[in-house]
Coordinates of N, CA, C and O in Angstrom, one line a residue:
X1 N -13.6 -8.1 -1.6 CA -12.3 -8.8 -1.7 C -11.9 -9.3 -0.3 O -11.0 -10.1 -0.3
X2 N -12.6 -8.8 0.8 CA -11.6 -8.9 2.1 C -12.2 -10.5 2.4 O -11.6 -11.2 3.3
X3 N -13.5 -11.1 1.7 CA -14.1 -12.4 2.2 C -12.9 -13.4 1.4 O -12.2 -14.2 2.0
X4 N -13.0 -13.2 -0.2 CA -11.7 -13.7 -0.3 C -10.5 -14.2 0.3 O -10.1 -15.4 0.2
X5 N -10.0 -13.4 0.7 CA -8.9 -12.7 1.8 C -9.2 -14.2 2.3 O -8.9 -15.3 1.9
X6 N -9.9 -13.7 3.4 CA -10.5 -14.5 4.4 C -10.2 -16.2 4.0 O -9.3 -17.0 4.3
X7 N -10.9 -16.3 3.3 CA -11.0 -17.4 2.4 C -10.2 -18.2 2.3 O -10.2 -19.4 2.7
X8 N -9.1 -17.5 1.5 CA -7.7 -17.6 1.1 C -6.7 -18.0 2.5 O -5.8 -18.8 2.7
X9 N -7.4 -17.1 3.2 CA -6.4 -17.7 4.6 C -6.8 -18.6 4.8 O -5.8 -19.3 4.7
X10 N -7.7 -19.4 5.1 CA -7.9 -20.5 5.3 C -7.4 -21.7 4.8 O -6.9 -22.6 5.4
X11 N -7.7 -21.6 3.7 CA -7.0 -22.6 2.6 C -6.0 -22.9 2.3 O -5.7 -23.9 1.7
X12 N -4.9 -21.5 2.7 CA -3.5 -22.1 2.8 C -3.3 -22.5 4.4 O -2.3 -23.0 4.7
X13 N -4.3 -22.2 5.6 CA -4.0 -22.8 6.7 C -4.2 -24.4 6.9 O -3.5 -25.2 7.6
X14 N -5.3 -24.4 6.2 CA -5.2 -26.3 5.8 C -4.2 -26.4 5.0 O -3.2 -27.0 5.6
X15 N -3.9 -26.2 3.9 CA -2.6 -26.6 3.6 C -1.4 -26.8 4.2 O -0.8 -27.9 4.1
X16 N -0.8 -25.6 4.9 CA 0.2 -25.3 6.2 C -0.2 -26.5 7.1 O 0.5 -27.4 7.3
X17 N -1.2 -26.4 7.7 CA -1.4 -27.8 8.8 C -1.1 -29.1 7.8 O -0.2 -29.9 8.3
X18 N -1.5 -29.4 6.8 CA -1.3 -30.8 6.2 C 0.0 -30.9 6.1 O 0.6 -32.0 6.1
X19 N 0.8 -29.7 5.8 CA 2.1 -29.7 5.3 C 2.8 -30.3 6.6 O 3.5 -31.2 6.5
X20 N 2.6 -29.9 7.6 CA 3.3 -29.8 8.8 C 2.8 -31.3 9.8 O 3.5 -31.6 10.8
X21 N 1.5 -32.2 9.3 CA 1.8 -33.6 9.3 C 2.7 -34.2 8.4 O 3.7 -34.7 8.7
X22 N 2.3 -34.0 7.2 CA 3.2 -34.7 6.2 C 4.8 -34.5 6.5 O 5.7 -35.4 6.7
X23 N 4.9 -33.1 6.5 CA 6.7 -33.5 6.9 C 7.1 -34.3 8.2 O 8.2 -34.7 8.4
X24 N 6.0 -34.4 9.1 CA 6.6 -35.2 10.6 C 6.4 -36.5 9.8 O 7.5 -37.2 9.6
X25 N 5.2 -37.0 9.2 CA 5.2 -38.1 9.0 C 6.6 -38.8 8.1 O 7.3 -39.7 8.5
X26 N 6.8 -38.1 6.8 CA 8.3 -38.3 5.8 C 9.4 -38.7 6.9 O 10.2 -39.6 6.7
X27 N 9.2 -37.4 8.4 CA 10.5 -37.8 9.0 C 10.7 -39.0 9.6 O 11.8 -39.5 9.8
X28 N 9.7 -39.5 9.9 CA 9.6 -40.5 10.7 C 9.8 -42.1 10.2 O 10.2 -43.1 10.7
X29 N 9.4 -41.8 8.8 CA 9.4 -42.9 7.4 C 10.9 -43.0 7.1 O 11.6 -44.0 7.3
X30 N 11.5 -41.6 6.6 CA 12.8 -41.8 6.2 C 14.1 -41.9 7.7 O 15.3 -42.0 7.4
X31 N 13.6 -41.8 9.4 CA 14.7 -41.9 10.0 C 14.1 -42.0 10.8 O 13.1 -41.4 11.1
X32 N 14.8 -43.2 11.5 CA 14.2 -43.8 13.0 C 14.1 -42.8 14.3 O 15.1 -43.0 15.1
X33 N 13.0 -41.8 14.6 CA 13.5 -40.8 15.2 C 13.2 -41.6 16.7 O 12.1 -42.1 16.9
X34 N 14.4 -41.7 18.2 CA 13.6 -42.3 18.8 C 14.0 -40.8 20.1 O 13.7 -40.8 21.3
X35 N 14.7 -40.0 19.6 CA 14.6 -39.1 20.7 C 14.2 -38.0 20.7 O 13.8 -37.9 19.5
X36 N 13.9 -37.0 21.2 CA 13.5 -35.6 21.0 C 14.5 -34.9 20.2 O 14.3 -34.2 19.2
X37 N 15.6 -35.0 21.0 CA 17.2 -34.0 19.9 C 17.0 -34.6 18.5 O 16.7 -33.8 17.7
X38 N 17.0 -35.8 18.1 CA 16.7 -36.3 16.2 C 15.8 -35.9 15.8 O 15.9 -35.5 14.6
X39 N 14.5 -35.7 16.6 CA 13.6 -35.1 16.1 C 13.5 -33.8 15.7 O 12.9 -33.4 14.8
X40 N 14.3 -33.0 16.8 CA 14.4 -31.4 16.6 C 15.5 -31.2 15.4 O 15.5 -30.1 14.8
X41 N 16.4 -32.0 15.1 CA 17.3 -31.6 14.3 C 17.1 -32.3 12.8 O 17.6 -32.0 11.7
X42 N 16.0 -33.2 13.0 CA 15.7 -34.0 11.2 C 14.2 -33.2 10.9 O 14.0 -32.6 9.9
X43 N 12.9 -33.2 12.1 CA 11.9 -32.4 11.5 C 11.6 -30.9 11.5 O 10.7 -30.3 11.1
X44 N 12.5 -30.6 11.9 CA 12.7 -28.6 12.0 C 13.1 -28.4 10.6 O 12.3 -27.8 9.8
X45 N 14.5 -28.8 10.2 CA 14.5 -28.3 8.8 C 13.7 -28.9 7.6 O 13.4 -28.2 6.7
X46 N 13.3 -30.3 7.7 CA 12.3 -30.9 6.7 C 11.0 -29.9 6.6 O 10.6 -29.3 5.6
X47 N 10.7 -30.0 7.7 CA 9.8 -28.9 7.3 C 9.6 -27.7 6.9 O 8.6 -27.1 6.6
X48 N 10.7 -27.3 7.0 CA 11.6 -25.8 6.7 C 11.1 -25.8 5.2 O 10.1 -25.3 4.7
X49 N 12.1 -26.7 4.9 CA 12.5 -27.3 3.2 C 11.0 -27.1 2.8 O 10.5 -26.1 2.3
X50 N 10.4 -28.2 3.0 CA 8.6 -28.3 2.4 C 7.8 -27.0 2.6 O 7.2 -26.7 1.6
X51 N 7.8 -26.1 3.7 CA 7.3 -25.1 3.5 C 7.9 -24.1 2.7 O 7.2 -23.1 2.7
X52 N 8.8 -23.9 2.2 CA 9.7 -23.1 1.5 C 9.2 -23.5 0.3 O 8.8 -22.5 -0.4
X53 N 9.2 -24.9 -0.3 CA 8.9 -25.1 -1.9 C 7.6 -24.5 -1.5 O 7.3 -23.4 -2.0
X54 N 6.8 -25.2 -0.7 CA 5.4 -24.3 -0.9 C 4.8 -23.0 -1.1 O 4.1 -22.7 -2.0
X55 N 5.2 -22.2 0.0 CA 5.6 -20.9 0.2 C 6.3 -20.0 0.0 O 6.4 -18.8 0.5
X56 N 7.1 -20.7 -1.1 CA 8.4 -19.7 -1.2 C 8.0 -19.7 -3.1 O 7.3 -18.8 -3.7
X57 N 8.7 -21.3 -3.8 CA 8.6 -21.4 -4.8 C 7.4 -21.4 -5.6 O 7.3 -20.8 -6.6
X58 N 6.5 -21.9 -5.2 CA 5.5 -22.1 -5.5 C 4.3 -20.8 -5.8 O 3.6 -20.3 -6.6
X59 N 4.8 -20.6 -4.7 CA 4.0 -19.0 -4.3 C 4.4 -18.2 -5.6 O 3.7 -17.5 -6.2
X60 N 6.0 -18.5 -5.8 CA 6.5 -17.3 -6.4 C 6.4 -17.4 -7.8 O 6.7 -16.4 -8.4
X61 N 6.0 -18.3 -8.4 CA 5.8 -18.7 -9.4 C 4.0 -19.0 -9.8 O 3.5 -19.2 -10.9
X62 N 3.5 -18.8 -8.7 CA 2.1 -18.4 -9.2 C 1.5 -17.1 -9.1 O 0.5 -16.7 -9.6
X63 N 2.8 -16.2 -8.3 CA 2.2 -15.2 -7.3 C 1.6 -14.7 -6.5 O 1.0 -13.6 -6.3
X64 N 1.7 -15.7 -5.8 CA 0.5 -16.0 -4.6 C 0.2 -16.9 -4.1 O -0.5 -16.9 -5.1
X65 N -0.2 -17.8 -3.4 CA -0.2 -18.8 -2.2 C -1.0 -19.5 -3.4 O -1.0 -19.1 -4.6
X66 N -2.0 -21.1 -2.7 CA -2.7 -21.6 -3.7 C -3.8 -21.3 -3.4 O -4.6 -21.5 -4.3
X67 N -4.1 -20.7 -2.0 CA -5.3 -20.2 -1.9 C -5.6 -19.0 -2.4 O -6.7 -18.6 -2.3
X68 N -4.4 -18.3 -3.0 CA -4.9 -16.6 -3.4 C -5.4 -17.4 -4.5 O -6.6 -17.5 -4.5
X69 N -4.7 -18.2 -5.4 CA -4.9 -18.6 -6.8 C -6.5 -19.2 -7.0 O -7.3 -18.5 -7.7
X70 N -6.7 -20.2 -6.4 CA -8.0 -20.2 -6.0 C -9.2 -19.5 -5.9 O -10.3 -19.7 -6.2
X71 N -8.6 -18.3 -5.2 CA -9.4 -17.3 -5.0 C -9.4 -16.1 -6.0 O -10.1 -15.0 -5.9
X72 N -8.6 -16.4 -6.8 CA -8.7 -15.0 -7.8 C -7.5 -13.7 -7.3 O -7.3 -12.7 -7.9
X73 N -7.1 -13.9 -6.4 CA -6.0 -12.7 -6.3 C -4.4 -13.1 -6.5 O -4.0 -14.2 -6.8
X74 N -3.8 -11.8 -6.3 CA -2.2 -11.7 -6.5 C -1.2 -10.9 -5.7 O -0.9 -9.7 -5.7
X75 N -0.8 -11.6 -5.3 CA 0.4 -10.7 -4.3 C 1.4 -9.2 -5.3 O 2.4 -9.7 -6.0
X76 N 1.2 -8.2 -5.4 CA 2.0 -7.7 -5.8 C 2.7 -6.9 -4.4 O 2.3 -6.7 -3.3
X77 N 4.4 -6.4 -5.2 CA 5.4 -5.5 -4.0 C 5.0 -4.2 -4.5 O 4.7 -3.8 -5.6
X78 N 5.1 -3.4 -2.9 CA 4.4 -2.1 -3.2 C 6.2 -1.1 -3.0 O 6.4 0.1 -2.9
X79 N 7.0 -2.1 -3.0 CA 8.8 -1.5 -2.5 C 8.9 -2.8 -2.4 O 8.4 -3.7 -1.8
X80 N 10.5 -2.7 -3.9 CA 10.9 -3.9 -4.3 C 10.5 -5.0 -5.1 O 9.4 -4.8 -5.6
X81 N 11.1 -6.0 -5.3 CA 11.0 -7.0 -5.9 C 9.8 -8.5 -4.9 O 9.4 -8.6 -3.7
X82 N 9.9 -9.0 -5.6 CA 8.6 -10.2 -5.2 C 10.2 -11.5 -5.1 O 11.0 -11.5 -6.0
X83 N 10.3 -12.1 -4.2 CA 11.1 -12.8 -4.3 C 10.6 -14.2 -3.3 O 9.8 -13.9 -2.4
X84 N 10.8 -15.5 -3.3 CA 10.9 -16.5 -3.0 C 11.1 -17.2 -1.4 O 10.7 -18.3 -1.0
X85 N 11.7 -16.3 -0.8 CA 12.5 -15.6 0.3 C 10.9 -15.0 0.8 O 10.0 -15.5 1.5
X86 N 11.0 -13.9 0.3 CA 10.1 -12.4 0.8 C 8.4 -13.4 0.8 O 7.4 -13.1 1.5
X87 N 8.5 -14.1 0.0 CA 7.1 -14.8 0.1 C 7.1 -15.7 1.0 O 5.9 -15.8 1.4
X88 N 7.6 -16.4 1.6 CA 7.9 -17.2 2.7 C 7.7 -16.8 3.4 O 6.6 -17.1 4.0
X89 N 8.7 -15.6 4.1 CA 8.3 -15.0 5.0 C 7.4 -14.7 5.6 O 7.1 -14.8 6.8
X90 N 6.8 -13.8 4.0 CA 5.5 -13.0 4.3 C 4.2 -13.8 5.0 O 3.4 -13.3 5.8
X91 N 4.3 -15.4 4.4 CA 3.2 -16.7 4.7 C 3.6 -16.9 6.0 O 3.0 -16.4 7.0
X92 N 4.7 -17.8 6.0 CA 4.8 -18.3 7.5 C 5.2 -17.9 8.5 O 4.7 -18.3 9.6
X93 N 6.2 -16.9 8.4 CA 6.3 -16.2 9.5 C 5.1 -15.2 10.1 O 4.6 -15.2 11.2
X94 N 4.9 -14.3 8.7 CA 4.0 -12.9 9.0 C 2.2 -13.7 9.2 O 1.2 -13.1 9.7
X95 N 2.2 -15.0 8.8 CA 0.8 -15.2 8.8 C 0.5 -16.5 9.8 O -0.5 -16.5 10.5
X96 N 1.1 -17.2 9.7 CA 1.0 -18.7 10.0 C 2.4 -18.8 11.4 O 2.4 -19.9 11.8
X97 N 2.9 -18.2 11.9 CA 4.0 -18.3 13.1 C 2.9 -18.3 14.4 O 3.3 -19.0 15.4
X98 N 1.9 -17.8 14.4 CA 0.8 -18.0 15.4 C 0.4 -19.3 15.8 O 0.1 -19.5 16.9
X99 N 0.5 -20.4 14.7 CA 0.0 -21.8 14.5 C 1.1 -22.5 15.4 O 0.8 -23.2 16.4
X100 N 2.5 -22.1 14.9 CA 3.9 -23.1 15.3 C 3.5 -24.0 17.0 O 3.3 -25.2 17.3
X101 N 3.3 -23.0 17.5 CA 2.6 -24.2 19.4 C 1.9 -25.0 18.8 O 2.3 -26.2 18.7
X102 N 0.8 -24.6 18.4 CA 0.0 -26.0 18.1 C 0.5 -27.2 16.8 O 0.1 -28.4 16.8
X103 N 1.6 -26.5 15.7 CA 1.8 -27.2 15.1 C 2.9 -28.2 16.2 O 3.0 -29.3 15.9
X104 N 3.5 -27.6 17.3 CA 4.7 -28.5 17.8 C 3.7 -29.5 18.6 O 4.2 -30.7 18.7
X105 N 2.6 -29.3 19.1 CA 1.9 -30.4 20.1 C 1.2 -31.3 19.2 O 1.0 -32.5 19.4
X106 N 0.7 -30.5 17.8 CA 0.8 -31.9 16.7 C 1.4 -32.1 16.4 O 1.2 -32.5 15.2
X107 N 2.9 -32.4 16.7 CA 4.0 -33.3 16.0 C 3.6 -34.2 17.4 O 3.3 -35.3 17.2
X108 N 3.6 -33.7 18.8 CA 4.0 -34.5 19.6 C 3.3 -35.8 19.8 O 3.6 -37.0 20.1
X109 N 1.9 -34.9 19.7 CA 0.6 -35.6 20.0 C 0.4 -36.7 19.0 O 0.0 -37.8 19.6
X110 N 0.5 -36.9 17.3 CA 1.2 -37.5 16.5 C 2.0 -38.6 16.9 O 1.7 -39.7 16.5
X111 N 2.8 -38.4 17.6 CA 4.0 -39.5 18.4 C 3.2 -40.6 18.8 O 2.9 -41.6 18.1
X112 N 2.6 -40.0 20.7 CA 2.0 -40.0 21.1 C 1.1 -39.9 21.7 O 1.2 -39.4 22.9
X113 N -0.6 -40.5 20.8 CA -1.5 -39.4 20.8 C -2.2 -39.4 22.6 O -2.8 -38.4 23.1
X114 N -1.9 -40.7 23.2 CA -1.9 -41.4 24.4 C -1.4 -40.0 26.0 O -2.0 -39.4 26.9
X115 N -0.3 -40.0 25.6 CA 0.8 -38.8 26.7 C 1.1 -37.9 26.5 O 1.5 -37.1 27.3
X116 N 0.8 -37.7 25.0 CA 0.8 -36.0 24.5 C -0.5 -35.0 24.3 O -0.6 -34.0 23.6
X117 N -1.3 -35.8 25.1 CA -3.1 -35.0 25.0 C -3.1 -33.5 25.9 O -3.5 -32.4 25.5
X118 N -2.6 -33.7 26.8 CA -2.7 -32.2 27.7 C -1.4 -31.3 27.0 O -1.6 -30.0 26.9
X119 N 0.0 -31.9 26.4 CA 1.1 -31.1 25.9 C -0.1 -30.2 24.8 O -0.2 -29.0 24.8
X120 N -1.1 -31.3 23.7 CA -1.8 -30.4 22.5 C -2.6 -29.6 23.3 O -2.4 -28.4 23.0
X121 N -3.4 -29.8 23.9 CA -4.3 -29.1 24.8 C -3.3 -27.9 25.5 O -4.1 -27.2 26.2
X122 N -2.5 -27.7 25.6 CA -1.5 -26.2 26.4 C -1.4 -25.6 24.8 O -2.0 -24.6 24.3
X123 N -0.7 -26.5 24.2 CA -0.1 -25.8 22.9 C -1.1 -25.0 22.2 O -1.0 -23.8 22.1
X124 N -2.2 -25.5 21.8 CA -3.5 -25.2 21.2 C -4.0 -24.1 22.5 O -5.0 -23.5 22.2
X125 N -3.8 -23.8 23.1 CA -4.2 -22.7 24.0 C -3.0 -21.3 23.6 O -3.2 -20.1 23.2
X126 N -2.4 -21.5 23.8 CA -0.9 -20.7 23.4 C -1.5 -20.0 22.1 O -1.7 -18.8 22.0
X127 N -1.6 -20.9 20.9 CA -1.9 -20.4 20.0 C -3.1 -19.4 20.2 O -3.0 -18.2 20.2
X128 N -4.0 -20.0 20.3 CA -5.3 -19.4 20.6 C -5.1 -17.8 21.1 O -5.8 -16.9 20.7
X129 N -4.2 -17.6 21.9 CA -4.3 -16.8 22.4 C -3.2 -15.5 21.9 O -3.2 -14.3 22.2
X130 N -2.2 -16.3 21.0 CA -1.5 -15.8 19.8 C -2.2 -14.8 18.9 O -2.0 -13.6 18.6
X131 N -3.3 -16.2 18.4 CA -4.1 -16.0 17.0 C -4.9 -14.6 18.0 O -4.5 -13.6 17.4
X132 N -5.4 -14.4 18.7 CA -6.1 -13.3 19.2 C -5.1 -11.8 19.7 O -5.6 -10.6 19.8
X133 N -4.1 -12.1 19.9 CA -3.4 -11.1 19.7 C -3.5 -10.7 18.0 O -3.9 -9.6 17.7
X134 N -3.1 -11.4 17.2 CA -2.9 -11.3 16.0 C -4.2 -11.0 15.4 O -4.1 -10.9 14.2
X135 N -5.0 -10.9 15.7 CA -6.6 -10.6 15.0 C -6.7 -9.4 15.5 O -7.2 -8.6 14.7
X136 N -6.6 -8.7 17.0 CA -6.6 -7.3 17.3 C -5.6 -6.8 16.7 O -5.9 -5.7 16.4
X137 N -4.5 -7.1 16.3 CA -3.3 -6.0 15.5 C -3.8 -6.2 14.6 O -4.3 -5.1 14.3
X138 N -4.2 -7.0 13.9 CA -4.6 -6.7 12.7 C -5.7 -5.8 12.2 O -5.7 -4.9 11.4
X139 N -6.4 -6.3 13.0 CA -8.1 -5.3 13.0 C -7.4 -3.5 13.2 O -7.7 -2.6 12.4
X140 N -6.7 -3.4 14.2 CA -6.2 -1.7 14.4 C -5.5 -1.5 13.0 O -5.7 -0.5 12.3
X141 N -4.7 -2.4 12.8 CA -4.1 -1.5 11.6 C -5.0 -1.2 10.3 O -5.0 -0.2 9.5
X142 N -5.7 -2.4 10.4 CA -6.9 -2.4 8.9 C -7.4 -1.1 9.5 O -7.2 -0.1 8.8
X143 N -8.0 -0.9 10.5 CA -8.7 0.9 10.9 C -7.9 2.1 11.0 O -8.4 3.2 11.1
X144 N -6.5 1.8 10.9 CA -5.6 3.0 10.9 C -5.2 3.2 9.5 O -5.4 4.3 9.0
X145 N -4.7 2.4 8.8 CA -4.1 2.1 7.5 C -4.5 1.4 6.2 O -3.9 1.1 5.1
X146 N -6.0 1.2 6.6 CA -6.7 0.2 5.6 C -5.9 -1.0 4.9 O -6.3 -1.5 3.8
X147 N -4.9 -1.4 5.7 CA -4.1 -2.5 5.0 C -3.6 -3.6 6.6 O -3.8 -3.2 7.8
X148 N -3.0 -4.6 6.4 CA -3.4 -5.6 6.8 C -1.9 -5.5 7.4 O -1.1 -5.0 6.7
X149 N -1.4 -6.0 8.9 CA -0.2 -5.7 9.4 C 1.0 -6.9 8.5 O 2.2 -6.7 8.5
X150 N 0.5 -8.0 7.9 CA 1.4 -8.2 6.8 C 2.2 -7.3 5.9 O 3.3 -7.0 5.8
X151 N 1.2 -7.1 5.3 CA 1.0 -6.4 4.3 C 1.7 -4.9 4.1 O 2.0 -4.4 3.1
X152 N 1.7 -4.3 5.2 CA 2.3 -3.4 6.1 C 3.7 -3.5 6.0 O 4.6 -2.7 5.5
X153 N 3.9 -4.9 6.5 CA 5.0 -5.4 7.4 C 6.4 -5.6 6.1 O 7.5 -5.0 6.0
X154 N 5.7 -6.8 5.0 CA 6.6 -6.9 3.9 C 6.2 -6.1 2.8 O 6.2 -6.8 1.7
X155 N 6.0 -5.1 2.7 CA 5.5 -4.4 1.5 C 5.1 -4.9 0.5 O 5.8 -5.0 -0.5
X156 N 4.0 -5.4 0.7 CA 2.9 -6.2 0.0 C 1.8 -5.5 -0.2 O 1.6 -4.5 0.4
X157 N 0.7 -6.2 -1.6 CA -0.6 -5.9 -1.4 C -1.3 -7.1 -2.5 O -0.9 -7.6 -3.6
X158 N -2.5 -7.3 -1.7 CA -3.2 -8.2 -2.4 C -4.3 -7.9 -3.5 O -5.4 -7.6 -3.0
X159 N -4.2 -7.9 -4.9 CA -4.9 -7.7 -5.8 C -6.0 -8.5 -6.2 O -6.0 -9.6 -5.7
X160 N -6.9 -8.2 -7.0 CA -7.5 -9.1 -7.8 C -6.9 -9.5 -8.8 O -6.4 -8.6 -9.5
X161 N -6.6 -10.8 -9.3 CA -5.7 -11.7 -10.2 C -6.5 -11.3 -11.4 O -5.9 -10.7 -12.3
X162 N -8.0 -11.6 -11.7 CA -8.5 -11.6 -12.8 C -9.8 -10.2 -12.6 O -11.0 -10.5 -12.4
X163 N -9.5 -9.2 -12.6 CA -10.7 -7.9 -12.5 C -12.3 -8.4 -13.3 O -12.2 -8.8 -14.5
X164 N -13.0 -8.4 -13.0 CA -14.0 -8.1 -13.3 C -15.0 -6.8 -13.5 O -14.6 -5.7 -13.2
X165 N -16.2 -6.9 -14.1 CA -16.7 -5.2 -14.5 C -17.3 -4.8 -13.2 O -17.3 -3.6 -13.0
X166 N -17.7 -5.6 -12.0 CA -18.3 -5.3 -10.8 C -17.5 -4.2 -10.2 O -17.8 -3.2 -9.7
X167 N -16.0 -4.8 -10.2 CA -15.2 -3.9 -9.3 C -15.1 -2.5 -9.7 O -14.6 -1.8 -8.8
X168 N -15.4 -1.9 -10.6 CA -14.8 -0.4 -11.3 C -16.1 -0.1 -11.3 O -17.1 -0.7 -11.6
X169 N -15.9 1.3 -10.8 CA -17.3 2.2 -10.8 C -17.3 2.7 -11.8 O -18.3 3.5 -11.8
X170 N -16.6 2.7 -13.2 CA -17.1 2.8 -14.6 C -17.1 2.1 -15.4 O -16.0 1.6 -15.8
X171 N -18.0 1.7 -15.9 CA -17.9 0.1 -16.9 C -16.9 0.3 -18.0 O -16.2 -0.6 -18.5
X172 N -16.7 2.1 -18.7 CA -16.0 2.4 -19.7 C -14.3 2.2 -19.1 O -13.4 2.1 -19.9
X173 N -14.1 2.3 -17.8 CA -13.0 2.4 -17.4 C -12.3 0.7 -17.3 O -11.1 0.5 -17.3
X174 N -13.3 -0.4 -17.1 CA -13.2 -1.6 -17.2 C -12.8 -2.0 -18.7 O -11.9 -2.8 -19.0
X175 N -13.8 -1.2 -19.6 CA -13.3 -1.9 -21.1 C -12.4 -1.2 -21.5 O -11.8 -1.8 -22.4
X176 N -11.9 0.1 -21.3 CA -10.1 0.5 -21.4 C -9.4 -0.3 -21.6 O -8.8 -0.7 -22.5
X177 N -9.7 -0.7 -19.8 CA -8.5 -1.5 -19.1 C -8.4 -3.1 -19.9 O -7.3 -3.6 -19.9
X178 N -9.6 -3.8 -20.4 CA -9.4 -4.6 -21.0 C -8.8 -4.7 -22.2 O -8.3 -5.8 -22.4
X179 N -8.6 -3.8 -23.1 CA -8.3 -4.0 -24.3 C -7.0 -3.5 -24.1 O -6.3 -3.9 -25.0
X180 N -6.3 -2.7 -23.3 CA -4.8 -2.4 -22.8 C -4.0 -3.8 -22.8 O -3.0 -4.0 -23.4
X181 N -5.1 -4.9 -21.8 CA -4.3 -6.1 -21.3 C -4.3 -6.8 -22.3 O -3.2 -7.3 -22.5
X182 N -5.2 -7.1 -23.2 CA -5.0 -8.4 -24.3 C -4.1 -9.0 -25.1 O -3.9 -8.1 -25.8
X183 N -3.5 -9.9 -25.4 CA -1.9 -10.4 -25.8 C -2.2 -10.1 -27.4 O -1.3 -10.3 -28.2

C-alpha cells in the first residue's frame, strides 16, 4: 500500500502545482495585477478558494484526494469526524506547505520568466530543502509509530478503498468480509 501512498502523492502534487498556475493565471485574466500588493491580496485568496474546493470539497466528498481515488484508497478519522476543513488542512498544509517557496517563485517567475529566474532558482532550493526536512520526519515517525507524521498529526489513516483477497492472510476472512458489505 505504501507505493500507492507514494503514488497518490504525487498525483495530487501535479494537481496542487497545476492548481497553483491556474489560479495565478484566472488572476491575472480576471484583474489587471500591475503591483506586487494586488497580487498578494487578489492571488493569495483565489488560490485559497480553488485549493479548498479541491482539497477540502472535493476530497470530502470522495474521501480522499483524486489521487487516493485513483489509487484505490480512503482517508478515514481515527478521532472525530472527516470534515472539509480537516481535509484541507491535512493536504495543503500537512502535505503540500513544503511546495509554497517554490509555488511563490512560480507565480513570480510566470510574471516574469526573464528577472525572476534566480528568485525560482532560491525558491526551489528553500523548498528542496523543506521537502528533506519533511522526508526525515517522516521516515522517523513511520520507524517509531508505523504511521506517517500527517496522519499522526490530523488523526487520519489511509485505507484501502476497494480490499482485495491479496491483502488478508485468510481468504475465508476476505469472503466474510465480502458478503457483510454487499447492498
Amino acid at each position: 500500500m505504501i507505493f500507492r501512498r507514494i503514488g497518490a502523492y504525487f498525483f495530487d502534487l501535479g494537481i496542487f502545482l497545476a492548481l497553483i498556475v491556474f489560479s495565478y493565471k484566472l488572476s491575472v485574466i480576471l484583474f489587471d495585477l500591475n503591483s506586487l500588493f494586488l497580487e498578494i491580496i487578489v492571488v493569495i485568496p483565489l488560490t485559497i478558494v480553488v485549493l479548498f474546493i479541491m482539497y477540502g470539497v472535493i476530497s470530502y466528498l470522495l474521501k480522499g484526494s483524486l489521487g487516493k481515488k485513483f489509487f484505490d484508497l480512503k482517508i478515514t478519522a481515527t478521532n472525530g469526524w472527516l470534515t472539509p476543513v480537516r481535509l484541507f488542512s491535512r493536504d495543503v498544509i500537512g502535505k503540500y506547505l513544503v511546495f509554497i517557496p517554490f509555488a511563490i517563485g512560480l507565480y513570480r517567475w510566470l510574471d516574469r520568466p526573464k528577472e525572476m529566474e534566480m528568485f525560482l532558482k532560491l525558491n526551489t532550493n528553500i523548498s528542496l530543502v523543506l521537502i528533506g526536512i519533511l522526508v526525515i520526519a517522516n521516515g522517523l515517525m513511520y520507524l517509531v509509530r508505523k504511521e506517517l507524521l500527517v496522519d499522526n498529526f490530523f488523526d487520519t489513516n489511509v485505507e484501502n478503498d476497494i480490499p482485495t483477497a491479496i491483502e488478508y492472510s485468510d481468504i475465508k476472512e476476505f469472503k466474510d468480509e465480502k458478503k457483510t458489505t454487499r447492498w
